Short mmCIF file of C-alpha atoms in Angstrom, two decimals:
data_model
loop_
_atom_site.label_atom_id
_atom_site.label_comp_id
_atom_site.label_asym_id
_atom_site.label_seq_id
_atom_site.Cartn_x
_atom_site.Cartn_y
_atom_site.Cartn_z
CA MET Z 1 -0.29 0.30 -0.10
CA ILE Z 2 1.36 3.74 -1.16
CA GLU Z 3 0.45 5.96 0.88
CA SER Z 4 2.75 8.51 -0.63
CA LEU Z 5 5.40 9.33 -3.09
CA VAL Z 6 8.10 11.42 -2.45
CA ILE Z 7 10.50 13.16 -4.62
CA ARG Z 8 13.63 14.65 -3.10
CA ASP Z 9 15.79 17.53 -4.70
CA VAL Z 10 16.10 15.25 -7.96
CA ALA Z 11 18.40 15.97 -10.78
CA LEU Z 12 18.00 13.89 -14.32
CA GLN Z 13 20.45 13.53 -16.82
CA ARG Z 14 20.10 11.80 -20.09
CA GLY Z 15 23.81 11.28 -21.65
CA GLU Z 16 25.79 14.55 -21.18
CA ARG Z 17 22.15 17.06 -20.73
CA LEU Z 18 21.13 17.84 -17.96
CA LEU Z 19 17.65 17.73 -17.97
CA PHE Z 20 16.61 19.40 -14.69
CA ARG Z 21 17.86 19.56 -10.95
CA GLY Z 22 16.42 20.17 -7.83
CA LEU Z 23 12.86 19.01 -8.46
CA SER Z 24 10.65 17.93 -5.26
CA ALA Z 25 7.31 17.03 -4.98
CA ARG Z 26 5.02 15.00 -3.27
CA VAL Z 27 2.05 12.74 -4.14
CA SER Z 28 -0.26 11.59 -1.60
CA ARG Z 29 -3.05 9.17 -1.15
CA GLY Z 30 -5.76 10.73 -3.15
CA GLU Z 31 -4.12 13.19 -5.13
CA ALA Z 32 -3.52 13.72 -8.71
CA VAL Z 33 -0.16 15.83 -9.86
CA ALA Z 34 0.19 17.14 -12.88
CA LEU Z 35 3.92 17.47 -14.58
CA THR Z 36 3.89 20.44 -17.04
CA GLY Z 37 6.88 21.53 -18.65
CA ALA Z 38 8.25 22.58 -22.44
CA ASN Z 39 8.40 19.30 -25.01
CA GLY Z 40 11.72 17.79 -23.91
CA ALA Z 41 12.10 19.27 -20.37
CA GLY Z 42 12.29 15.90 -18.71
CA LYS Z 43 8.51 14.79 -18.02
CA THR Z 44 8.53 11.56 -19.53
CA SER Z 45 12.04 10.85 -18.01
CA LEU Z 46 10.93 11.68 -14.25
CA LEU Z 47 8.03 9.39 -14.71
CA ARG Z 48 10.60 6.36 -16.08
CA ALA Z 49 12.56 7.03 -13.23
CA VAL Z 50 10.16 6.96 -10.61
CA ALA Z 51 9.05 3.54 -12.18
CA GLY Z 52 12.97 2.91 -11.46
CA PHE Z 53 14.19 2.74 -14.92
CA ILE Z 54 16.26 5.57 -15.06
CA ARG Z 55 18.24 6.68 -11.78
CA PRO Z 56 18.33 9.99 -10.77
CA ALA Z 57 21.89 12.02 -10.95
CA ALA Z 58 21.11 13.68 -8.03
CA GLY Z 59 18.22 13.12 -5.12
CA ASP Z 60 16.19 10.27 -4.17
CA ILE Z 61 12.50 9.08 -4.93
CA ALA Z 62 11.26 7.10 -1.99
CA PHE Z 63 8.02 5.51 -1.68
CA GLU Z 64 5.81 5.38 1.89
CA GLY Z 65 3.36 3.22 3.07
CA PRO Z 66 1.20 3.69 6.54
CA GLN Z 67 4.49 2.03 8.42
CA GLY Z 68 6.79 4.15 6.81
CA PRO Z 69 9.05 3.53 3.93
CA LEU Z 70 8.49 1.04 1.80
CA PRO Z 71 11.59 -0.87 0.19
CA ALA Z 72 11.71 0.74 -3.64
CA ASP Z 73 11.57 -2.48 -5.40
CA ASP Z 74 8.37 -3.72 -4.07
CA ALA Z 75 6.69 -0.54 -4.25
CA ARG Z 76 7.64 -0.25 -8.12
CA ARG Z 77 6.72 -4.25 -8.85
CA GLY Z 78 3.45 -4.47 -6.70
CA GLY Z 79 2.38 -0.94 -6.87
CA CYS Z 80 3.08 1.13 -9.98
CA HIS Z 81 1.51 1.34 -13.52
CA MET Z 82 2.93 3.05 -16.19
CA VAL Z 83 1.25 4.04 -19.16
CA GLY Z 84 3.11 6.14 -22.20
CA HIS Z 85 3.56 6.11 -25.09
CA GLN Z 86 4.59 2.71 -25.76
CA ASP Z 87 2.06 0.71 -24.50
CA GLY Z 88 3.82 -2.84 -24.82
CA LEU Z 89 0.62 -4.52 -26.77
CA LYS Z 90 1.95 -6.79 -29.54
CA THR Z 91 0.97 -5.91 -33.23
CA GLY Z 92 0.03 -9.48 -34.04
CA ARG Z 93 -1.71 -10.79 -30.72
CA THR Z 94 -5.30 -10.16 -30.04
CA ALA Z 95 -6.11 -7.55 -28.22
CA ARG Z 96 -7.81 -10.44 -25.87
CA ASP Z 97 -4.53 -11.84 -25.59
CA GLU Z 98 -2.77 -9.13 -24.90
CA LEU Z 99 -5.04 -7.80 -21.86
CA MET Z 100 -5.32 -11.23 -20.46
CA PHE Z 101 -1.90 -10.72 -20.31
CA GLN Z 102 -1.05 -7.54 -19.10
CA VAL Z 103 -3.69 -7.61 -16.55
CA SER Z 104 -2.96 -10.73 -15.38
CA TRP Z 105 0.54 -10.07 -14.70
CA LEU Z 106 0.20 -7.00 -13.07
CA GLY Z 107 -1.95 -8.90 -10.99
CA GLY Z 108 -5.33 -8.45 -11.64
CA THR Z 109 -8.20 -10.84 -12.78
CA ALA Z 110 -9.88 -12.09 -15.81
CA ASP Z 111 -12.88 -10.89 -14.84
CA ALA Z 112 -11.87 -7.63 -13.66
CA ALA Z 113 -9.97 -7.63 -17.63
CA LEU Z 114 -13.22 -8.13 -19.28
CA GLU Z 115 -15.34 -6.05 -16.96
CA ALA Z 116 -12.26 -3.07 -17.77
CA SER Z 117 -12.65 -3.65 -21.82
CA ARG Z 118 -16.61 -3.52 -21.26
CA ILE Z 119 -16.07 -0.63 -19.25
CA LEU Z 120 -13.61 1.58 -21.66
CA GLY Z 121 -15.87 -0.09 -24.65
CA LEU Z 122 -13.16 -2.52 -25.98
CA THR Z 123 -15.84 -5.25 -26.18
CA ARG Z 124 -16.20 -5.64 -29.77
CA LEU Z 125 -12.72 -4.85 -30.50
CA LEU Z 126 -10.95 -7.90 -28.61
CA ASP Z 127 -11.07 -10.48 -31.05
CA LEU Z 128 -9.32 -7.84 -33.31
CA GLU Z 129 -5.52 -8.03 -33.82
CA VAL Z 130 -3.55 -5.06 -31.88
CA ARG Z 131 -2.16 -3.79 -35.23
CA LYS Z 132 -5.93 -3.06 -36.82
CA LEU Z 133 -6.82 -0.74 -33.75
CA SER Z 134 -6.78 3.03 -34.04
CA ALA Z 135 -4.18 4.97 -31.47
CA GLY Z 136 -7.17 5.74 -29.44
CA GLN Z 137 -8.03 2.09 -28.90
CA ARG Z 138 -4.92 1.01 -28.44
CA ARG Z 139 -4.56 3.85 -25.72
CA ARG Z 140 -7.92 2.58 -24.30
CA LEU Z 141 -6.31 -1.16 -24.46
CA ALA Z 142 -3.69 0.05 -22.53
CA LEU Z 143 -5.67 2.19 -20.01
CA ALA Z 144 -8.08 -1.19 -19.48
CA ARG Z 145 -5.26 -2.81 -17.75
CA VAL Z 146 -3.98 0.01 -15.07
CA VAL Z 147 -7.96 -0.09 -14.42
CA ALA Z 148 -8.59 -3.92 -14.20
CA ALA Z 149 -5.23 -4.38 -12.02
CA PRO Z 150 -5.65 -2.92 -8.81
CA ARG Z 151 -2.31 -0.88 -7.98
CA ASP Z 152 -1.71 2.52 -6.00
CA LEU Z 153 0.14 4.97 -8.30
CA TRP Z 154 -0.69 5.66 -11.61
CA LEU Z 155 2.02 6.88 -13.60
CA LEU Z 156 0.60 8.44 -17.21
CA ASP Z 157 2.27 9.90 -19.87
CA GLU Z 158 -0.19 11.84 -21.61
CA PRO Z 159 -2.61 9.59 -21.32
CA MET Z 160 -5.31 11.81 -22.84
CA ALA Z 161 -3.51 12.56 -25.89
CA PRO Z 162 -4.79 9.95 -28.57
CA LEU Z 163 -8.04 9.92 -26.63
CA ASP Z 164 -11.44 11.56 -28.30
CA SER Z 165 -13.81 13.67 -25.86
CA ALA Z 166 -15.79 10.85 -24.99
CA HIS Z 167 -13.22 9.16 -23.76
CA ARG Z 168 -11.30 11.56 -22.12
CA ALA Z 169 -14.35 12.63 -19.79
CA LEU Z 170 -14.94 8.61 -19.13
CA PHE Z 171 -11.32 8.33 -18.32
CA GLY Z 172 -11.44 11.61 -15.81
CA GLU Z 173 -14.30 9.46 -14.38
CA LEU Z 174 -12.09 6.34 -13.58
CA MET Z 175 -9.49 8.77 -11.84
CA ALA Z 176 -11.26 9.92 -9.76
CA GLU Z 177 -12.98 6.68 -8.14
CA HIS Z 178 -9.20 5.84 -8.35
CA LEU Z 179 -8.59 9.36 -6.35
CA ALA Z 180 -11.51 8.33 -4.28
CA ARG Z 181 -10.04 4.84 -3.90
CA GLY Z 182 -6.98 6.33 -2.22
CA GLY Z 183 -5.05 6.19 -5.25
CA LEU Z 184 -1.84 8.53 -6.68
CA ILE Z 185 -1.69 9.98 -10.04
CA LEU Z 186 1.13 11.22 -11.37
CA ALA Z 187 1.10 12.18 -15.01
CA ALA Z 188 3.04 14.38 -17.63
CA VAL Z 189 0.51 16.55 -19.33
CA HIS Z 190 0.06 19.49 -21.34
CA ASP Z 191 -3.86 20.31 -21.16
CA PRO Z 192 -5.34 20.36 -17.59
CA LEU Z 193 -6.30 17.04 -16.04
CA PRO Z 194 -9.72 16.57 -15.76
CA VAL Z 195 -9.90 15.64 -12.57
CA PRO Z 196 -8.63 18.04 -9.62
CA SER Z 197 -4.65 18.25 -9.63
CA ARG Z 198 -1.93 20.24 -8.20
CA GLY Z 199 0.81 21.30 -10.90
CA VAL Z 200 4.28 21.15 -10.80
CA GLU Z 201 6.35 22.74 -13.30
CA ILE Z 202 9.49 21.32 -15.05
CA ALA Z 203 11.98 23.90 -15.48
CA GLY Z 204 14.07 22.69 -18.69
CA GLU Z 205 17.79 23.42 -17.49
CA GLY Z 206 20.53 25.17 -19.66
CA ARG Z 207 18.78 24.53 -22.69
CA PRO Z 208 21.44 23.88 -25.97
CA MET F 1 3.97 -18.97 -9.37
CA SER F 2 0.81 -17.74 -11.36
CA ALA F 3 2.86 -14.81 -12.91
CA PHE F 4 5.45 -17.44 -13.55
CA SER F 5 3.24 -19.70 -15.35
CA THR F 6 1.50 -16.82 -17.03
CA LEU F 7 4.63 -14.73 -18.64
CA PHE F 8 5.74 -18.49 -19.54
CA ARG F 9 2.66 -18.82 -21.68
CA ARG F 10 2.74 -15.77 -23.05
CA GLU F 11 6.60 -16.16 -24.03
CA LEU F 12 5.96 -19.34 -25.56
CA ALA F 13 3.07 -17.87 -28.00
CA LEU F 14 4.99 -15.05 -29.02
CA ALA F 15 8.53 -17.45 -29.74
CA TRP F 16 6.24 -19.40 -31.46
CA GLY F 17 5.46 -16.55 -34.16
CA ARG F 18 8.83 -15.04 -33.79
CA GLY F 19 10.59 -15.04 -37.08
CA GLY F 20 8.70 -18.44 -37.91
CA GLY F 21 9.36 -19.99 -34.57
CA PRO F 22 10.81 -23.73 -34.54
CA LEU F 23 9.44 -24.07 -37.97
CA LEU F 24 12.59 -21.59 -39.35
CA ALA F 25 14.65 -23.55 -36.82
CA ILE F 26 14.26 -27.02 -38.00
CA GLY F 27 13.73 -25.67 -41.45
CA PHE F 28 17.52 -23.98 -41.44
CA TYR F 29 19.12 -27.23 -39.85
CA ALA F 30 17.48 -29.54 -42.22
CA GLY F 31 18.72 -27.63 -45.13
CA ALA F 32 22.43 -26.94 -43.78
CA VAL F 33 23.09 -30.24 -43.26
CA THR F 34 21.81 -31.92 -46.21
CA LEU F 35 23.14 -29.29 -48.56
CA LEU F 36 26.79 -29.33 -46.87
CA PRO F 37 27.29 -33.05 -47.99
CA LEU F 38 25.60 -32.28 -51.04
CA SER F 39 28.05 -29.11 -51.89
CA ALA F 40 31.06 -31.46 -50.57
CA ASN F 41 31.91 -34.45 -52.77
CA ILE F 42 33.06 -36.82 -49.96
CA ASP F 43 32.10 -40.20 -50.15
CA PRO F 44 29.69 -42.10 -47.27
CA ALA F 45 32.74 -43.28 -45.15
CA HIS F 46 34.08 -39.64 -44.31
CA LEU F 47 30.75 -38.73 -44.36
CA ALA F 48 29.47 -40.87 -41.60
CA ALA F 49 32.94 -39.47 -39.54
CA VAL F 50 31.75 -36.23 -39.68
CA SER F 51 28.73 -36.70 -38.79
CA VAL F 52 28.26 -36.33 -35.66
CA GLY F 53 29.89 -33.00 -35.37
CA LEU F 54 28.27 -31.38 -38.33
CA SER F 55 24.88 -31.84 -36.61
CA TRP F 56 26.34 -30.00 -33.49
CA VAL F 57 27.79 -27.02 -35.96
CA CYS F 58 24.72 -26.97 -37.43
CA LEU F 59 22.71 -27.12 -34.36
CA ALA F 60 24.45 -24.09 -32.80
CA LEU F 61 24.18 -21.95 -35.75
CA ALA F 62 20.10 -22.75 -36.03
CA SER F 63 19.61 -21.88 -32.65
CA LEU F 64 21.16 -18.60 -33.23
CA LEU F 65 18.05 -17.46 -36.04
CA SER F 66 15.70 -16.60 -33.84
CA LEU F 67 17.60 -14.90 -31.12
CA GLU F 68 17.72 -11.37 -32.22
CA ARG F 69 13.81 -10.93 -31.52
CA LEU F 70 13.86 -12.63 -27.97
CA PHE F 71 14.43 -9.10 -26.13
CA GLU F 72 14.42 -6.72 -29.26
CA ARG F 73 10.78 -6.46 -29.67
CA ASP F 74 10.03 -6.42 -25.99
CA PHE F 75 12.06 -3.26 -25.76
CA GLU F 76 10.65 -1.37 -28.59
CA ASP F 77 7.24 -1.20 -28.09
CA GLY F 78 7.45 -0.92 -24.36
CA GLY F 79 6.89 -4.46 -23.16
CA LEU F 80 10.12 -4.30 -21.25
CA ASP F 81 9.05 -1.82 -19.19
CA LEU F 82 5.79 -3.59 -18.45
CA LEU F 83 7.88 -6.94 -17.17
CA ALA F 84 9.57 -4.76 -15.00
CA LEU F 85 7.01 -3.65 -13.29
CA GLY F 86 5.22 -7.35 -12.70
CA PRO F 87 5.87 -9.30 -9.67
CA LEU F 88 8.61 -11.43 -10.67
CA PRO F 89 12.41 -9.95 -10.45
CA LEU F 90 13.48 -8.98 -14.04
CA GLU F 91 15.95 -11.70 -13.78
CA VAL F 92 13.62 -14.64 -13.14
CA THR F 93 11.68 -12.70 -16.24
CA CYS F 94 14.71 -13.08 -18.25
CA LEU F 95 15.08 -16.51 -17.28
CA VAL F 96 11.92 -17.73 -18.53
CA LYS F 97 11.80 -15.39 -21.56
CA ALA F 98 15.53 -18.23 -22.07
CA LEU F 99 13.29 -21.27 -21.20
CA ALA F 100 10.89 -20.40 -23.80
CA GLN F 101 13.53 -19.91 -26.36
CA TRP F 102 14.61 -23.40 -25.65
CA LEU F 103 11.59 -25.03 -25.53
CA THR F 104 10.60 -23.43 -28.79
CA ALA F 105 14.20 -23.48 -30.53
CA GLY F 106 15.95 -25.87 -28.40
CA ALA F 107 14.00 -28.80 -28.01
CA PRO F 108 12.50 -28.82 -31.44
CA LEU F 109 16.41 -28.78 -32.86
CA ALA F 110 17.24 -31.63 -30.25
CA VAL F 111 14.86 -33.78 -31.85
CA ALA F 112 15.81 -33.45 -35.32
CA ALA F 113 19.70 -33.70 -34.72
CA PRO F 114 19.98 -37.35 -33.98
CA VAL F 115 17.58 -37.77 -37.42
CA ALA F 116 20.01 -35.41 -39.23
CA ALA F 117 23.64 -37.25 -37.64
CA ILE F 118 21.65 -40.71 -38.20
CA ALA F 119 21.16 -39.66 -42.64
CA LEU F 120 24.43 -38.80 -42.59
CA GLY F 121 25.22 -42.19 -41.34
CA ALA F 122 25.82 -41.76 -37.79
CA PRO F 123 25.02 -45.34 -36.41
CA ALA F 124 21.61 -45.15 -34.75
CA ALA F 125 22.72 -46.43 -30.82
CA VAL F 126 23.91 -42.92 -31.11
CA ALA F 127 20.40 -41.11 -31.04
CA PRO F 128 19.27 -40.98 -27.33
CA LEU F 129 22.80 -39.78 -26.47
CA LEU F 130 22.96 -36.80 -29.23
CA PHE F 131 19.11 -36.09 -28.15
CA ALA F 132 20.20 -35.93 -25.11
CA ALA F 133 23.30 -33.58 -25.27
CA ALA F 134 21.67 -31.49 -27.65
CA ALA F 135 18.72 -30.77 -25.64
CA LEU F 136 21.32 -29.81 -22.85
CA GLY F 137 23.59 -28.28 -25.46
CA GLY F 138 20.49 -25.70 -26.56
CA LEU F 139 19.79 -25.19 -23.28
CA ALA F 140 23.35 -23.73 -22.87
CA PHE F 141 22.75 -22.05 -26.35
CA SER F 142 19.60 -20.37 -25.38
CA CYS F 143 21.13 -18.81 -21.92
CA LEU F 144 24.14 -17.23 -23.80
CA GLY F 145 22.14 -16.06 -26.56
CA GLY F 146 19.58 -14.85 -24.79
CA THR F 147 22.33 -12.82 -22.99
CA GLY F 148 24.07 -11.70 -26.55
CA ALA F 149 20.62 -10.62 -27.46
CA ALA F 150 20.37 -8.47 -24.19
CA LEU F 151 23.56 -6.84 -24.38
CA ALA F 152 22.81 -6.17 -28.16
CA LEU F 153 19.51 -4.09 -27.12
CA ALA F 154 19.19 -0.49 -28.40
CA SER F 155 22.40 -1.07 -30.98
CA ARG F 156 22.14 -0.60 -34.49
CA ARG F 157 22.91 -4.09 -36.69
CA GLY F 158 21.90 -5.81 -33.25
CA GLY F 159 21.86 -9.36 -35.04
CA LEU F 160 25.68 -9.20 -36.14
CA LEU F 161 26.84 -8.10 -33.06
CA ILE F 162 24.82 -11.07 -31.40
CA ALA F 163 26.78 -13.32 -33.43
CA VAL F 164 30.10 -11.99 -32.70
CA ILE F 165 29.19 -12.02 -28.54
CA VAL F 166 27.60 -15.32 -28.65
CA LEU F 167 29.21 -17.42 -31.41
CA PRO F 168 32.94 -17.95 -29.39
CA LEU F 169 30.79 -18.74 -26.18
CA LEU F 170 28.97 -21.58 -27.98
CA VAL F 171 32.46 -23.27 -28.90
CA PRO F 172 32.48 -25.04 -25.43
CA PRO F 173 29.40 -27.07 -25.80
CA VAL F 174 30.00 -27.88 -29.56
CA ILE F 175 33.20 -29.23 -28.16
CA PHE F 176 32.28 -31.04 -25.15
CA GLY F 177 28.97 -32.15 -26.84
CA GLY F 178 30.52 -33.24 -30.21
CA ALA F 179 33.35 -35.17 -28.22
CA ALA F 180 30.99 -37.08 -26.11
CA VAL F 181 28.79 -38.43 -29.04
CA ASP F 182 32.18 -38.94 -31.04
CA ALA F 183 33.40 -40.95 -27.94
CA PHE F 184 30.19 -43.38 -27.57
CA VAL F 185 30.37 -43.65 -31.58
CA ALA F 186 34.38 -45.02 -31.21
CA GLY F 187 33.17 -47.20 -28.16
CA LEU F 188 35.31 -44.75 -25.71
CA PRO F 189 34.46 -43.22 -22.08
CA TRP F 190 31.89 -40.84 -23.42
CA ALA F 191 30.85 -39.42 -19.48
CA PRO F 192 32.99 -37.22 -18.95
CA GLY F 193 32.33 -34.98 -22.07
CA PHE F 194 28.80 -35.24 -21.21
CA ALA F 195 29.61 -34.38 -17.84
CA PHE F 196 31.42 -31.07 -18.97
CA LEU F 197 28.66 -29.92 -21.36
CA ALA F 198 26.05 -30.49 -18.39
CA ALA F 199 28.36 -28.29 -16.17
CA TYR F 200 28.88 -25.77 -18.99
CA ALA F 201 24.55 -25.52 -19.17
CA ALA F 202 24.50 -25.41 -15.42
CA GLY F 203 26.32 -22.84 -14.91
CA ALA F 204 24.77 -20.57 -17.66
CA LEU F 205 21.52 -21.00 -16.47
CA ALA F 206 22.83 -20.29 -13.26
CA LEU F 207 24.59 -17.14 -14.63
CA THR F 208 23.24 -15.62 -17.47
CA PRO F 209 19.84 -14.32 -15.76
CA PHE F 210 21.99 -11.53 -14.28
CA ALA F 211 23.57 -10.74 -17.27
CA MET F 212 20.55 -10.36 -18.76
CA ALA F 213 18.67 -8.43 -16.26
CA GLY F 214 21.40 -6.32 -16.53
CA ALA F 215 21.87 -5.83 -19.76
CA CYS F 216 17.84 -4.71 -19.72
CA ARG F 217 18.16 -2.39 -16.98
CA ASN F 218 21.42 -0.35 -19.05
CA ALA F 219 18.79 -0.79 -22.30
CA GLN F 220 16.08 1.07 -20.53
CA SER F 221 17.80 3.69 -18.70
#
């Protein structure tokens, strides 16, 4: 159970380039934080650092549970969802195969997967190959795993970008439900999130 | 355990479709062992003498075929991120991938190896030992090949890099396995060579998951 995500004085570097430094933020239960910043400022990199894929050049990223600090590996492996530009969906397999694998891998049940696909309007698409889905449909398929496998912290990288307005509203409701259950959301966005959120701006360091 | 079997089933399904899967490996293997004696004009007695060695070399080369896609596709489409956030440590995840690769490429090749060797003139009694040795060798090939595939992530011409990294590592199992089976054919003690092969495969199985996971993490960051 992740109570809060604490980002302390973090600096991120990609190759030789320093993206930003001195970034601190805190996401607590029931709270959504919207990361904003120019293209290339490091929003996606920060999300990947929280997910444990990139090691910060300075500072630390910690997860806290009800009884104090959580081991970062456990928190990530059992408590984090990440949805980004790359959704991990295999184009040659059917939407059903991919959804069932992803949900079960992340700790959800088959029933929850079917329910999530119903909510997101994917039921009639499940037998299609992923390559036949549109960008918005693929994103909904990726979001279905987030809805179906209960995990505390949602790391979302421009989750709304390919969605149409009806599905943006729908996903807003799903985010609100997640927050109401005590979930945490950290999202990189350009447009405001459809749920009440606190903004954190990443100020780019030394543009080339 | 359920996460383990979930992942294993997915990897089997992906391996089946990856670059033709087992059929491509078998097809390549059959092609190589039939074309070689046709291209080199040697009489059956000489051919029988090299039949075991020939079947081993082709085995090693055939097992390289589908390696390039083992991690690459997951790396490119974000699947590796998804796998890293799953319940199993990345080391175990990598091991599962290598085992699935073994089951879909190594095991069919292990079945084909005795057939090929006997067709080239090896005595039929060699079949059980050659099958066992090829299966063990295939396990080493899959683990080492997976390491090469993970190291080649995010590099251009990864396929070439895999061959350069992996081929030298495949030399010991080819030597041990070929020697064990040749010794059996000659009526000499074959157990030592086989034991070395088994030890090499066990070592690869124990150590390469760490190398694979390290290389994957490096590619992700």
